[in-house]
GROMACS .gro file of C-alpha atoms in nm:
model
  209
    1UNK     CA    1  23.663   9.237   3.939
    2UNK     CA    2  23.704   9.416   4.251
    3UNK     CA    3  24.025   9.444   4.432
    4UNK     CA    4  23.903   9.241   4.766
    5UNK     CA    5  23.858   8.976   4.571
    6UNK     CA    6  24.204   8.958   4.389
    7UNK     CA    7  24.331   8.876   4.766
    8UNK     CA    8  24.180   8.510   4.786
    9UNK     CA    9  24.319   8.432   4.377
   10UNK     CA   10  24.645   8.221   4.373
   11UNK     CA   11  24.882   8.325   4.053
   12UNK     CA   12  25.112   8.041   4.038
   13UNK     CA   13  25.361   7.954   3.760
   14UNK     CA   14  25.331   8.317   3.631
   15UNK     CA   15  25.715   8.399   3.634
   16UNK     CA   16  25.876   8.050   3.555
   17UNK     CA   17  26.191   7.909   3.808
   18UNK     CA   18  26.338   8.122   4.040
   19UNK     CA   19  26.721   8.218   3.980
   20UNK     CA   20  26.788   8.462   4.219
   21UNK     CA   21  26.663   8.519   4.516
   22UNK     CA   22  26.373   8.759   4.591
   23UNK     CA   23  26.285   9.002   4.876
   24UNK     CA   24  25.927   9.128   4.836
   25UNK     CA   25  25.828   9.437   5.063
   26UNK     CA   26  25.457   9.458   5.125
   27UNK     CA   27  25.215   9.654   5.296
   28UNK     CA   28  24.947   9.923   5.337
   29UNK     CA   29  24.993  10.247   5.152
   30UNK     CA   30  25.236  10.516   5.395
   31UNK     CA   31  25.339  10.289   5.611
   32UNK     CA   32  25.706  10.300   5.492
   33UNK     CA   33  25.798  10.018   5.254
   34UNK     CA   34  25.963  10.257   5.004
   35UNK     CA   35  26.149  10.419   5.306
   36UNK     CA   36  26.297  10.048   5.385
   37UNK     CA   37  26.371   9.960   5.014
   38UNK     CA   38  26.530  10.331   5.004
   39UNK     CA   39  26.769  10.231   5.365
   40UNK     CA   40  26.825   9.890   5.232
   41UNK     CA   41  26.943  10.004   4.913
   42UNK     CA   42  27.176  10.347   5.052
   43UNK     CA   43  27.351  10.086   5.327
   44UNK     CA   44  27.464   9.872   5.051
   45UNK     CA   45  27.440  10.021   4.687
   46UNK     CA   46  27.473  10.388   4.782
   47UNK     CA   47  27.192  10.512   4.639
   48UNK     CA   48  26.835  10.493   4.685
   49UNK     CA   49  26.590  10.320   4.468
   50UNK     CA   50  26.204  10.458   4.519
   51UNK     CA   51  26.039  10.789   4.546
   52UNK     CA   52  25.849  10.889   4.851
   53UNK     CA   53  25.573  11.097   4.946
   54UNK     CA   54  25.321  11.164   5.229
   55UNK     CA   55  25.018  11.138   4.942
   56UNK     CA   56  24.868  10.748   4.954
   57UNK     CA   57  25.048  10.544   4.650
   58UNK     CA   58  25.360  10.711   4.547
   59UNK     CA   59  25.486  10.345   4.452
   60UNK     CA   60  25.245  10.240   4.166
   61UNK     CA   61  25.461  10.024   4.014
   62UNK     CA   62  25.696   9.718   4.122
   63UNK     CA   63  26.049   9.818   4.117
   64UNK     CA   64  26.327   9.564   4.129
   65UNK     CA   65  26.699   9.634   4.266
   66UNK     CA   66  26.918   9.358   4.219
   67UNK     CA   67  27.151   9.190   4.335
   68UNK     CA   68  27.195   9.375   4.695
   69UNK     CA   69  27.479   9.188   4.906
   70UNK     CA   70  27.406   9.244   5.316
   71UNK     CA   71  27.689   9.167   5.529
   72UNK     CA   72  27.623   9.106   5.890
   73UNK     CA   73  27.875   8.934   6.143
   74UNK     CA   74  28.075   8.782   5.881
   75UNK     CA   75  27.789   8.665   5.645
   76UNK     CA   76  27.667   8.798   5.349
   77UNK     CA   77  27.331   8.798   5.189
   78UNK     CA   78  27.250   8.907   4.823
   79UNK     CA   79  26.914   8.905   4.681
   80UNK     CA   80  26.712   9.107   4.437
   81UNK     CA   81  26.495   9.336   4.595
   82UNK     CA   82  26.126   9.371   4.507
   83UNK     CA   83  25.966   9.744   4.697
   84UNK     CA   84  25.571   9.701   4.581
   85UNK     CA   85  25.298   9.943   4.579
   86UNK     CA   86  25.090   9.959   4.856
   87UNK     CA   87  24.798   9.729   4.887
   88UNK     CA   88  24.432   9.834   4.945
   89UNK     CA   89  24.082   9.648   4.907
   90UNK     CA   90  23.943  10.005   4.828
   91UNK     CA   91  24.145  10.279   4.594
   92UNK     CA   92  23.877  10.585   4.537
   93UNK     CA   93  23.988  10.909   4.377
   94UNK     CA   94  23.831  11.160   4.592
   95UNK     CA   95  24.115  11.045   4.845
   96UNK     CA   96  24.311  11.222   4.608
   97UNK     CA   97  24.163  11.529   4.594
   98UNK     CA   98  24.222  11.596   4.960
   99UNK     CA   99  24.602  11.633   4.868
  100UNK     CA  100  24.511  11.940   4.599
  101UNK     CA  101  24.466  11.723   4.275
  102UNK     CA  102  24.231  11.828   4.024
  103UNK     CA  103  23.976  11.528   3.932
  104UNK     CA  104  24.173  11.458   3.597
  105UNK     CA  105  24.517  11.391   3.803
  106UNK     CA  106  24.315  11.210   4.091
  107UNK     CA  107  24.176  10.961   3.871
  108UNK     CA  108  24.469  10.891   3.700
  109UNK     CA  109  24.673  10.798   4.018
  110UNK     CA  110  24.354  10.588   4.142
  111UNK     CA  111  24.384  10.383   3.810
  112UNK     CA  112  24.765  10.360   3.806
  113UNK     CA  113  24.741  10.245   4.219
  114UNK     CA  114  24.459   9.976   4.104
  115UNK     CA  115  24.690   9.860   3.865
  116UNK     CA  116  24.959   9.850   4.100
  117UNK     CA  117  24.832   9.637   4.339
  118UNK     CA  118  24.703   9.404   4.102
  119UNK     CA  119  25.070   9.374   3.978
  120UNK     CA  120  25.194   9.390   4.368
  121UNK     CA  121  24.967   9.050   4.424
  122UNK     CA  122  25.084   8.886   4.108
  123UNK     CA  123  25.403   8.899   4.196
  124UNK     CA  124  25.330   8.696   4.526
  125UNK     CA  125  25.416   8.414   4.420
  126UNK     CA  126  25.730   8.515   4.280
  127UNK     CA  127  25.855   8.571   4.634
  128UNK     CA  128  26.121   8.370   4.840
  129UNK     CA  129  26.107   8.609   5.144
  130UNK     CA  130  25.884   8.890   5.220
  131UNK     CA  131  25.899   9.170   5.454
  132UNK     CA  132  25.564   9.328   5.574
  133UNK     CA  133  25.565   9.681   5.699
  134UNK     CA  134  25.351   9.825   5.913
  135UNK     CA  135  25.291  10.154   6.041
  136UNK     CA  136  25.365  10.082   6.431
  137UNK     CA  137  25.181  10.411   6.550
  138UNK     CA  138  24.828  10.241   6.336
  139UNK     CA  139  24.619   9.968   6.485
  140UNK     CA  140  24.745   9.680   6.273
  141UNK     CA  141  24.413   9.467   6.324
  142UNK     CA  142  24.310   9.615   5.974
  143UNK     CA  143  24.088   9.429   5.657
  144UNK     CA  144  24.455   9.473   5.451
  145UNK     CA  145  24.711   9.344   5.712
  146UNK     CA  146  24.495   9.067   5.772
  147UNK     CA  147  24.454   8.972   5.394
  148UNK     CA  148  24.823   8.994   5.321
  149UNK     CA  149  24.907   8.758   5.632
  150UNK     CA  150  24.660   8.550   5.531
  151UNK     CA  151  24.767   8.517   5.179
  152UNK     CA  152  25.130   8.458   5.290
  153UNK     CA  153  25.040   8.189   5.532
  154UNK     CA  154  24.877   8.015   5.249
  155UNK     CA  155  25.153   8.060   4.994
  156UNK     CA  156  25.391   7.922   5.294
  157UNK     CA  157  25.642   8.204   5.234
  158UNK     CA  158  25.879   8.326   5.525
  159UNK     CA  159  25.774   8.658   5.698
  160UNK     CA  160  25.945   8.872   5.814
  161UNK     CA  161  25.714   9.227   5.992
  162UNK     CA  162  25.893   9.519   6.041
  163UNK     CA  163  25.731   9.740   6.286
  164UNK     CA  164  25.848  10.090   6.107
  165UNK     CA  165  25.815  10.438   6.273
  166UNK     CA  166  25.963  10.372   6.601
  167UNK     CA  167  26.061  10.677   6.649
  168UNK     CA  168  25.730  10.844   6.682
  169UNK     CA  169  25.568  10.881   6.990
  170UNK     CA  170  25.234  10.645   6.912
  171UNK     CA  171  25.452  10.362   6.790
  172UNK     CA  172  25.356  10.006   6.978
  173UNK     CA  173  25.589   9.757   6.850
  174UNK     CA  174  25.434   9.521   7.139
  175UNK     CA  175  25.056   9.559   6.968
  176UNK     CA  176  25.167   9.488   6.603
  177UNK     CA  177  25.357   9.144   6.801
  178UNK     CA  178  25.029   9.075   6.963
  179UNK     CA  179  24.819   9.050   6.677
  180UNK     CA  180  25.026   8.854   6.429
  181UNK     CA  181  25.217   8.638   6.688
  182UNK     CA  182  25.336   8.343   6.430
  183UNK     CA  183  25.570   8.602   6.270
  184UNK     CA  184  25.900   8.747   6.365
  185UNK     CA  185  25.843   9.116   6.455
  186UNK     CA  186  26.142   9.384   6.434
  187UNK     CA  187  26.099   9.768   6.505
  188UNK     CA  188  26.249  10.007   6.293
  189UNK     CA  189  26.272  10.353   6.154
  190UNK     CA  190  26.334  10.366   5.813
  191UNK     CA  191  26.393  10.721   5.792
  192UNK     CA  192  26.594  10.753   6.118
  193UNK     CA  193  26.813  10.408   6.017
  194UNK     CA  194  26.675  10.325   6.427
  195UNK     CA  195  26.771   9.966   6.492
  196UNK     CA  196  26.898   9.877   6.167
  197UNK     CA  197  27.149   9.627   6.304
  198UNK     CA  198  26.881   9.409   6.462
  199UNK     CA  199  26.713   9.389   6.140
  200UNK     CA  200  26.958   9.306   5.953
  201UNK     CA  201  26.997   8.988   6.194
  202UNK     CA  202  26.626   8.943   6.179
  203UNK     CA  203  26.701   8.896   5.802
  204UNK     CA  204  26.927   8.686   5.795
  205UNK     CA  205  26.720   8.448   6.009
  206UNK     CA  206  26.429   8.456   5.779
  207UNK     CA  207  26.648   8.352   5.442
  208UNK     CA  208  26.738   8.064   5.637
  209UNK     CA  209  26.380   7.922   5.687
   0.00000   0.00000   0.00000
């Protein structure tokens, strides 16, 4: 089965009731999601969580940080925090190779990313919130972005799209607003900690929903 067509497959009931609540981060590959679960993780826990990397699919796996308290104008927040490997309709070796693997190593990180987003779309429906990132200096109307909306419009689960890289000079919050208008949409940089504040408001807004 290819991976376009894991997007349109529902995977309800796979984790049993909810006890805590969850905060998924999705998105493409690179455009920051480990970055955010890294911030999220330093403001609060002190330390970070994910590795990072300018090669496609560092995060291959899910990782899961618990029980992360925000606190924001005399509120707190805690929730367990899901960072998820990138998702892609197409994950081909060769890609790989550009970044000085040998074939051997370049296969094994396209089966390990195939496996992670097959995990990353499982765990879907195991999500109370989710937080898309997207590259703001990349034209968001993209196959992916579109798939992941979609499939979170149809699972009804509160979005939350954090326009990350504001601090680059290509970054249009504005065009990432324009073409997914029925979300919230906050611009950050995750490695700069820009505008952290206002997402942490934005956040607190979408748990309520």
């Amino acid at each position: 089965m290819g991976l376009g067509s894991l997007f349109g497959r529902f995977f309800t009931g796979l984790f049993g009731k909810k006890k805590n609540l969850r905060l998924g981060i999705y998105g493409p590959p690179n455009a920051g999601k480990s970055s955010l679960a890294n911030r999220i993780s330093k403001d609060w826990l002190g330390e970070e969580i994910s590795k990072v990397s300018h090669i496609p699919h560092e995060t291959r796996e899910v990782i899961v940080k618990e029980k992360i308290t925000v606190k924001s104008k005399g509120k707190e927040l805690t929730f367990n925090l899901v960072d998820t490997p990138g998702i892609a309709t197409k994950i081909d070796y060769e890609d790989f190779i550009k970044f000085k693997m040998n074939a051997k190593e370049a296969k094994e990180r396209a089966k390990e990313a195939t496996k992670g987003v097959i995990d990353a779309i499982k765990w879907l429906d195991n999500m109370d919130c989710v937080l898309v990132v997207l590259d703001a200096t990349i034209n968001p109307y993209s196959q992916v972005n579109i798939t992941i909306i979609g499939n979170l419009a149809a699972r009804n689960i509160p979005v939350l799209i954090v326009a990350n890289k504001i601090d680059l000079k290509k970054s249009d919050v504005k065009r990432i607003e324009a073409a997914f208008p029925q979300y919230p949409t906050i611009g950050i940089s995750a490695d700069k900690g820009t505008n952290l504040e206002a997402f942490y408001d934005e956040l607190f807004k979408l748990v309520k929903q």
